[in-house]
Each structure stands twice: as C-alpha cells, then as structure tokens.
C-alpha positions as semicolon CSV with decimal commas, in nm:
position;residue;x (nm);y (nm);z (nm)
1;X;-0,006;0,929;1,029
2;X;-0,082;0,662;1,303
3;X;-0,111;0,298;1,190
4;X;-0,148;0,162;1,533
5;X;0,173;-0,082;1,410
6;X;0,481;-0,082;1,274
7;X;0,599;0,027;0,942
8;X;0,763;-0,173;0,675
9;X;0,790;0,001;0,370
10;X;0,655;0,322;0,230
11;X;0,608;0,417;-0,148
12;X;0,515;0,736;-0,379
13;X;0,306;0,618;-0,656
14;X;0,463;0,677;-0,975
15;X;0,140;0,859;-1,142
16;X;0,076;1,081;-0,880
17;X;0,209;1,329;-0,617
18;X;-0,020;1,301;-0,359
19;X;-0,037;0,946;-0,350
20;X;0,146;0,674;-0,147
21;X;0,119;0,322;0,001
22;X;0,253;0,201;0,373
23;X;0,216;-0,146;0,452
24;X;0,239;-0,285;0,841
25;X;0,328;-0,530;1,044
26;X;-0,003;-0,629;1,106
27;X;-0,026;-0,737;0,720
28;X;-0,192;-0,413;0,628
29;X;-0,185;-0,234;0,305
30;X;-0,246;0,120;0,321
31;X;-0,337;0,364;0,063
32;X;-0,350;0,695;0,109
33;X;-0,430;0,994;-0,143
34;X;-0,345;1,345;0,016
35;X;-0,542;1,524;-0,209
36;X;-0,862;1,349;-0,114
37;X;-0,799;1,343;0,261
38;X;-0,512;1,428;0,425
39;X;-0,578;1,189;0,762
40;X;-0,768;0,889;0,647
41;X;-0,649;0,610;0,446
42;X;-0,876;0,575;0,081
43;X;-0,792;0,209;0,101
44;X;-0,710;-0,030;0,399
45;X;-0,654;-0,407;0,315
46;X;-0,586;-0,702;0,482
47;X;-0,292;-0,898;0,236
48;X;-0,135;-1,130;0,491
49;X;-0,242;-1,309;0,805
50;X;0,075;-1,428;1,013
51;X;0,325;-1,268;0,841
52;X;0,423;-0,931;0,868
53;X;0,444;-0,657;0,552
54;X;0,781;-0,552;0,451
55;X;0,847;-0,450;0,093
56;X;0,594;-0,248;-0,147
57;X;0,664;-0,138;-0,495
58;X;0,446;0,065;-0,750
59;X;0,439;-0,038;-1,133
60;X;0,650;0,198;-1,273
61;X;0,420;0,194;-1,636
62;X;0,178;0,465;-1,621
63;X;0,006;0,350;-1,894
64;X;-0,048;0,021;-1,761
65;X;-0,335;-0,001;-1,474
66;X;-0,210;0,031;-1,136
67;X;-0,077;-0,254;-0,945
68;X;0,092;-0,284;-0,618
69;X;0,374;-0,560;-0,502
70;X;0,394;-0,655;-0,140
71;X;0,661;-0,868;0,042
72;X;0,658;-1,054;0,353
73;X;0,893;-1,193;0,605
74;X;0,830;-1,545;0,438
75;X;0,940;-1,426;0,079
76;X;0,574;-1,387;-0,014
77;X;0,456;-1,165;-0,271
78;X;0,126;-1,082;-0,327
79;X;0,018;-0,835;-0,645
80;X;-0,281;-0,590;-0,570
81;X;-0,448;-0,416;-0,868
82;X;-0,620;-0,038;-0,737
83;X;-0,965;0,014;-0,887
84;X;-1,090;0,340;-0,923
85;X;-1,389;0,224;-0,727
C-alpha cells in the first residue's frame, strides 16, 4: 500500500481479520478492509492539520461500537467512531 507519506502507526482491528487502520504524517487516518478491496482505502480522513499522526489504537470491546484513538506529535488525541455508512 502507497500512502504518498510516512507511516506512524498501523493497527488490526480487534473484530475483524481483514481490517486495519494506518495513520500518516500528513494527519491522515486510513481505513482499510481487505475483504472489500484489497488496494483502496474504505475510509480516508483528515484528523489533524499541523501535526503529524503517530499512535492508533482499536477499542478492544467488541460489543461496544467501534472507535478509533489517534495520537499526535503534540500529545493530542482525537477519538473517531466508524459508521457502517
């Protein structure tokens, strides 16, 4: 996978195999489900503007919806909840 910028931090989503998040330097989060498309990102967003994306973490509850923490190089964390949509 090309992101066209450097990675920070890569993570496996708990509820699923084929799915994982990379964010960028460029303050990127990608989301990415390999069973829907194994070249294109499902979800691109833009979390940060001048700071760069280091850290991501899954919520480890399943039964909980799914939400996303991502850090920054100014100890910045932002929580993204994924919609089905």
């Amino acid at each position: 996978f090309d992101l066209n910028n450097q990675v920070g931090d890569v993570a496996w989503a708990p509820w699923s195999s084929t799915t994982f998040a990379a964010c960028t330097a460029d303050g990127k989060l990608h989301v990415f489900d390999l069973a829907e498309n194994k070249s294109e990102a499902m979800c691109e967003q833009k979390v940060v503007r001048k700071s760069k994306l280091t850290k991501i973490s899954f919520n480890a509850h399943t039964d909980q919806p799914p939400v996303i923490l991502v850090g920054d190089d100014h100890s910045c964390v932002s929580s993204l909840k994924l919609s089905p949509n």
